[in-house]
Amino acid sequence: MNDDTPDSMQELADVLQDVRRHLLWQEESAGRSILVDAKVAAELQQQRAAASSVRTMIARTKAPEPAAAPTPPRPPPESPSRDTLHAAMKQPLGAPRPLAAATPPPAAPRAAPAPAPAPAMLLDVPKSAPRYNGALPGVVEGERPTLDQVRRELGDCRRCKLCSGRKNIVFGSGNPRADLVFVGEGPGENEDLQGVPFVGAAGDLLTKMIGAMGFTRNDVYIANVVKCRPPGNRNPEPDEIAACEPFLRSQLLAIQPKVIVALGKFAAQTLLRDTTPITRMRGQWREYEGIQLMPTFHPAYLLRNSAEKRNAWADLQQVMKLFGKHPGSSA
Ligand code: URA
């Protein structure tokens, strides 16, 4: 049957118009929603594609319509003010704080040359909305995990090739409720043997740095981007970081520290999703999931470049200031 009669064309145009209205309505209400999971995001994507092809069909079957009003530009996402962050830092240890999200919010870091890319699943997130936890290992959506849960989820990890050469998984050590977390790159030989982070030469320096800041290793928590030793202490590779990073994010969600010190480029670049060199990032306050983050040099780098210790110390002094500590005082 040939449907190309004027009546059937009109009918088709009317149906398509209804469909279009419905899809536009759906599209609009979806745009107001806070967060979508992968499935919903995929559905939305399909709906948008359908809406767009319906528009094309209508344009072909009907006289031209006035163009739809352009969508007003969305206001840029706000980053928390310094005051807000300071207020958050004053919360008592262990007091409930909003759960950090699995993927970074589109908050613009203060000194960042480029903001972290907005996560694909995040639509316009009102500030009051609960944060999306994603599929972080050991995390029940919307709940704060314990480090034990995260460790259990890691199990006898075989998620990347580093598992084949390791002696021990180096999960992390220290106070599970620490206000201050240090994140390094990955275990070396000594750490691999003992299953404890930063126990070799770089670890000795880190322990001194922590002491000079007025803390002990038991006050803080120490973790790494990758939990297994890269062979020959080579740099961790992108697939290894990708496999392990979610566990670091879960650990940070469990601990919810007030400050993170990112030691070296791998820690800083991974957590901030920013490829700026550490030489440019260091010493500038950044933000990771609402937590203050200070990038600084890795202790192993400082062992090779002692002239940079002065800069690293300046970075750590900024951290001390936030904790109300002063060089030379043990308070
Ligand atoms: N270097 C790191 O980055 N982490 C360790 O645990 C030891 C050395």
XYZ file of C-alpha atoms and ligand atoms in Angstrom:
339
model
C 0.000 0.000 0.000
C 1.170 3.464 -0.857
C 0.821 5.747 2.193
C 1.955 8.888 0.462
C -1.507 10.394 0.320
C -2.092 13.865 1.803
C -4.297 12.396 4.638
C -1.849 9.784 5.741
C 0.955 12.363 5.556
C -1.032 14.646 7.847
C -1.750 11.750 10.208
C 1.915 10.841 10.299
C 2.868 14.444 10.918
C 0.344 14.650 13.801
C 1.590 11.450 15.392
C 5.164 12.563 15.042
C 4.289 15.898 16.538
C 2.779 14.122 19.583
C 5.807 11.928 19.909
C 8.035 14.934 19.604
C 6.161 16.806 22.329
C 6.389 13.796 24.603
C 10.065 13.322 23.990
C 10.832 16.974 24.503
C 8.932 16.867 27.766
C 10.893 13.814 28.826
C 14.116 15.399 27.737
C 13.351 18.503 29.745
C 12.393 16.692 32.919
C 15.436 14.473 32.589
C 17.570 17.600 32.328
C 16.268 18.626 35.725
C 17.137 15.327 37.319
C 20.146 15.283 39.531
C 22.018 12.177 38.680
C 21.582 9.300 36.420
C 23.159 5.918 36.468
C 24.685 4.406 33.384
C 21.490 2.686 32.316
C 19.365 5.758 32.631
C 22.034 7.824 30.908
C 22.013 5.388 28.012
C 18.222 5.557 27.820
C 18.355 9.318 27.827
C 20.881 9.245 25.073
C 18.546 7.010 23.033
C 15.596 9.272 23.732
C 17.563 12.290 22.583
C 18.584 10.503 19.434
C 14.958 9.471 18.868
C 13.775 13.018 19.481
C 16.300 14.305 17.035
C 15.319 11.851 14.302
C 11.643 12.637 14.951
C 12.485 16.297 14.485
C 14.169 15.487 11.215
C 11.183 13.452 10.031
C 8.762 16.195 10.999
C 10.867 18.742 9.205
C 10.678 16.543 6.114
C 6.894 15.910 6.316
C 5.699 19.312 7.468
C 6.022 22.904 6.534
C 8.961 24.438 8.412
C 8.214 25.400 12.016
C 9.699 28.293 13.874
C 12.985 27.194 15.378
C 12.793 26.043 18.988
C 13.919 28.622 21.472
C 17.562 28.063 22.315
C 18.159 26.454 25.696
C 19.355 29.128 28.093
C 22.976 28.646 29.078
C 23.398 26.825 32.393
C 25.189 28.678 35.149
C 28.705 27.370 35.759
C 29.008 24.945 38.678
C 30.037 26.656 41.857
C 33.021 25.509 43.782
C 32.771 25.632 47.556
C 34.091 28.825 48.993
C 37.192 28.834 51.158
C 34.904 29.571 54.126
C 32.789 26.514 53.428
C 35.869 24.371 53.216
C 37.283 25.784 56.397
C 33.987 25.244 58.159
C 34.013 21.658 56.969
C 37.501 21.248 58.294
C 36.395 22.370 61.715
C 33.956 19.494 62.052
C 34.916 17.166 64.871
C 36.767 14.042 63.933
C 34.354 11.308 62.967
C 31.341 13.601 62.761
C 29.147 12.647 59.836
C 30.044 14.515 56.723
C 28.370 14.264 53.357
C 29.624 11.282 51.477
C 32.125 12.106 48.835
C 31.226 11.148 45.316
C 32.922 8.428 43.330
C 33.559 10.697 40.425
C 34.836 14.204 40.893
C 32.217 16.919 41.005
C 32.579 19.567 38.348
C 33.936 21.951 40.977
C 36.685 24.101 39.541
C 39.871 23.777 41.560
C 41.045 27.158 42.731
C 44.444 27.227 41.120
C 43.789 24.765 38.375
C 44.710 25.707 34.863
C 41.985 23.378 33.608
C 38.987 22.144 35.600
C 38.572 18.409 36.080
C 36.362 17.028 33.329
C 32.758 16.625 34.397
C 31.904 12.978 34.817
C 29.885 11.584 31.952
C 27.028 10.451 34.198
C 26.649 13.730 36.006
C 23.966 16.038 34.753
C 23.165 19.293 36.475
C 23.665 18.458 40.126
C 21.959 20.804 42.533
C 24.190 21.527 45.496
C 21.649 19.956 47.837
C 21.504 16.693 45.913
C 22.988 13.529 47.325
C 26.268 12.733 45.638
C 26.567 9.779 43.344
C 28.737 7.012 44.700
C 29.100 5.119 41.493
C 30.273 1.570 41.575
C 33.117 1.995 44.003
C 34.463 -1.305 45.265
C 33.223 -2.184 48.739
C 30.741 0.668 48.703
C 27.009 0.216 49.059
C 25.553 3.131 47.145
C 25.025 6.142 49.362
C 26.805 4.571 52.326
C 30.159 5.264 53.848
C 32.189 2.068 53.657
C 34.686 0.889 56.232
C 38.284 0.285 55.248
C 37.730 -3.375 56.109
C 34.936 -3.595 53.568
C 37.151 -2.033 50.935
C 40.000 -4.384 51.827
C 37.690 -7.393 51.645
C 36.492 -6.290 48.239
C 40.086 -6.006 47.038
C 40.631 -9.603 48.132
C 43.499 -11.457 46.522
C 43.366 -8.978 43.659
C 44.072 -10.205 40.128
C 42.648 -7.186 38.343
C 45.907 -6.185 36.679
C 49.247 -7.640 35.709
C 51.026 -6.343 38.816
C 49.543 -9.260 40.754
C 51.924 -11.701 39.112
C 55.093 -10.222 40.605
C 53.939 -9.071 43.990
C 54.714 -10.656 47.327
C 52.116 -8.667 49.257
C 49.291 -6.316 48.517
C 50.102 -3.005 50.203
C 46.647 -1.729 51.053
C 47.525 1.144 53.370
C 48.294 1.802 57.003
C 47.502 4.197 59.803
C 44.464 5.681 61.439
C 41.237 4.683 59.644
C 39.668 7.915 60.927
C 42.626 10.124 60.054
C 42.109 13.784 59.275
C 45.214 13.709 57.137
C 45.943 11.169 54.412
C 49.134 10.840 52.383
C 48.852 9.202 48.989
C 51.942 7.870 47.271
C 52.531 6.121 44.008
C 53.016 2.439 44.627
C 54.972 0.011 46.775
C 58.686 -0.517 46.318
C 60.679 -3.558 47.261
C 60.556 -3.098 51.043
C 56.873 -2.273 51.015
C 56.179 -5.328 48.888
C 58.081 -7.529 51.335
C 56.389 -6.115 54.425
C 52.951 -5.290 53.033
C 53.222 -1.794 54.547
C 53.494 1.492 52.609
C 56.515 3.769 52.812
C 58.892 1.659 54.873
C 61.981 2.001 52.638
C 64.287 4.986 52.190
C 61.497 7.189 50.823
C 59.360 5.966 53.702
C 61.971 7.087 56.218
C 61.893 10.546 54.729
C 58.085 10.577 54.723
C 58.047 9.517 58.362
C 60.350 12.460 59.147
C 58.162 14.834 57.167
C 55.090 13.635 59.060
C 56.941 14.097 62.348
C 58.088 17.577 61.384
C 54.450 18.436 60.731
C 53.573 17.519 64.294
C 51.950 14.158 63.538
C 52.932 10.536 63.909
C 52.347 7.801 61.362
C 49.600 6.500 63.634
C 47.756 9.807 63.439
C 47.585 9.811 59.668
C 46.725 7.282 56.993
C 49.111 6.357 54.192
C 48.021 4.764 50.942
C 49.174 4.435 47.371
C 47.652 4.760 43.937
C 48.570 1.154 43.104
C 48.643 -1.494 45.771
C 51.119 -3.879 44.176
C 54.760 -3.263 43.385
C 55.519 -2.395 39.766
C 58.434 -4.622 38.719
C 61.828 -2.968 39.145
C 60.052 0.039 40.685
C 58.980 1.252 37.273
C 56.145 3.740 37.025
C 52.655 2.300 37.285
C 51.035 1.982 33.866
C 47.664 3.471 32.946
C 45.831 0.120 32.985
C 47.275 -0.675 36.399
C 46.248 2.718 37.735
C 42.799 2.314 36.234
C 42.349 -1.065 37.921
C 43.509 0.152 41.322
C 42.299 3.738 41.476
C 38.717 2.852 42.476
C 40.084 1.207 45.608
C 41.967 4.349 46.531
C 38.778 6.342 46.002
C 36.873 3.890 48.203
C 39.551 4.180 50.873
C 39.232 7.952 50.855
C 35.468 7.638 51.041
C 35.889 5.360 54.052
C 38.340 7.642 55.831
C 36.868 10.993 54.798
C 39.925 12.969 55.798
C 40.010 16.730 55.992
C 43.191 16.978 53.973
C 44.958 14.787 51.441
C 48.613 15.255 50.625
C 49.284 13.877 47.165
C 52.895 12.772 46.988
C 54.173 13.106 43.467
C 52.644 13.248 40.053
C 50.875 9.906 40.042
C 48.913 10.623 43.188
C 48.113 14.205 42.229
C 47.288 13.529 38.593
C 45.204 10.451 39.360
C 43.113 11.966 42.113
C 42.632 15.281 40.364
C 42.350 13.861 36.856
C 44.700 16.566 35.778
C 47.812 16.075 33.705
C 49.527 19.262 34.837
C 53.107 18.487 35.848
C 53.695 18.179 39.572
C 56.232 20.994 39.385
C 53.353 23.311 38.486
C 50.696 21.729 40.676
C 52.652 21.546 43.901
C 51.996 24.058 46.621
C 48.538 25.013 45.317
C 45.461 23.957 47.246
C 43.177 21.795 45.180
C 40.021 19.911 45.916
C 39.223 16.250 45.705
C 35.565 15.399 46.303
C 35.163 18.303 48.703
C 38.404 17.443 50.506
C 41.337 19.849 50.497
C 44.244 18.369 48.590
C 47.819 19.583 48.600
C 50.025 18.259 45.804
C 53.708 18.091 46.646
C 56.844 16.251 45.626
C 57.239 12.546 46.248
C 59.792 11.744 48.981
C 61.766 9.532 46.567
C 62.109 12.551 44.280
C 63.244 14.641 47.238
C 65.930 12.075 48.015
C 67.299 12.638 44.527
C 66.698 16.398 44.455
C 67.321 17.693 47.927
C 67.164 21.320 46.759
C 63.406 20.794 46.355
C 62.956 19.840 50.006
C 62.569 23.504 50.820
C 59.578 23.745 48.462
C 58.062 20.520 49.774
C 58.382 21.830 53.308
C 56.632 25.038 52.301
C 53.778 22.907 50.908
C 53.538 20.897 54.107
C 53.556 24.059 56.171
C 50.417 25.134 54.363
C 48.843 21.873 55.473
C 50.027 22.429 59.042
C 48.452 25.863 59.014
C 45.073 24.351 58.249
C 45.465 22.106 61.271
C 46.543 25.041 63.408
C 50.057 23.641 63.751
C 53.246 25.657 63.653
C 56.752 24.513 62.751
C 58.708 23.717 65.873
C 55.623 23.138 68.019
C 54.525 19.615 68.828
C 50.899 20.654 69.217
N 56.851 5.005 47.207
C 55.516 5.062 47.167
O 54.968 5.795 46.374
N 54.827 4.312 47.986
C 55.372 3.509 48.863
O 54.649 2.853 49.588
C 56.773 3.470 48.907
C 57.504 4.206 48.079
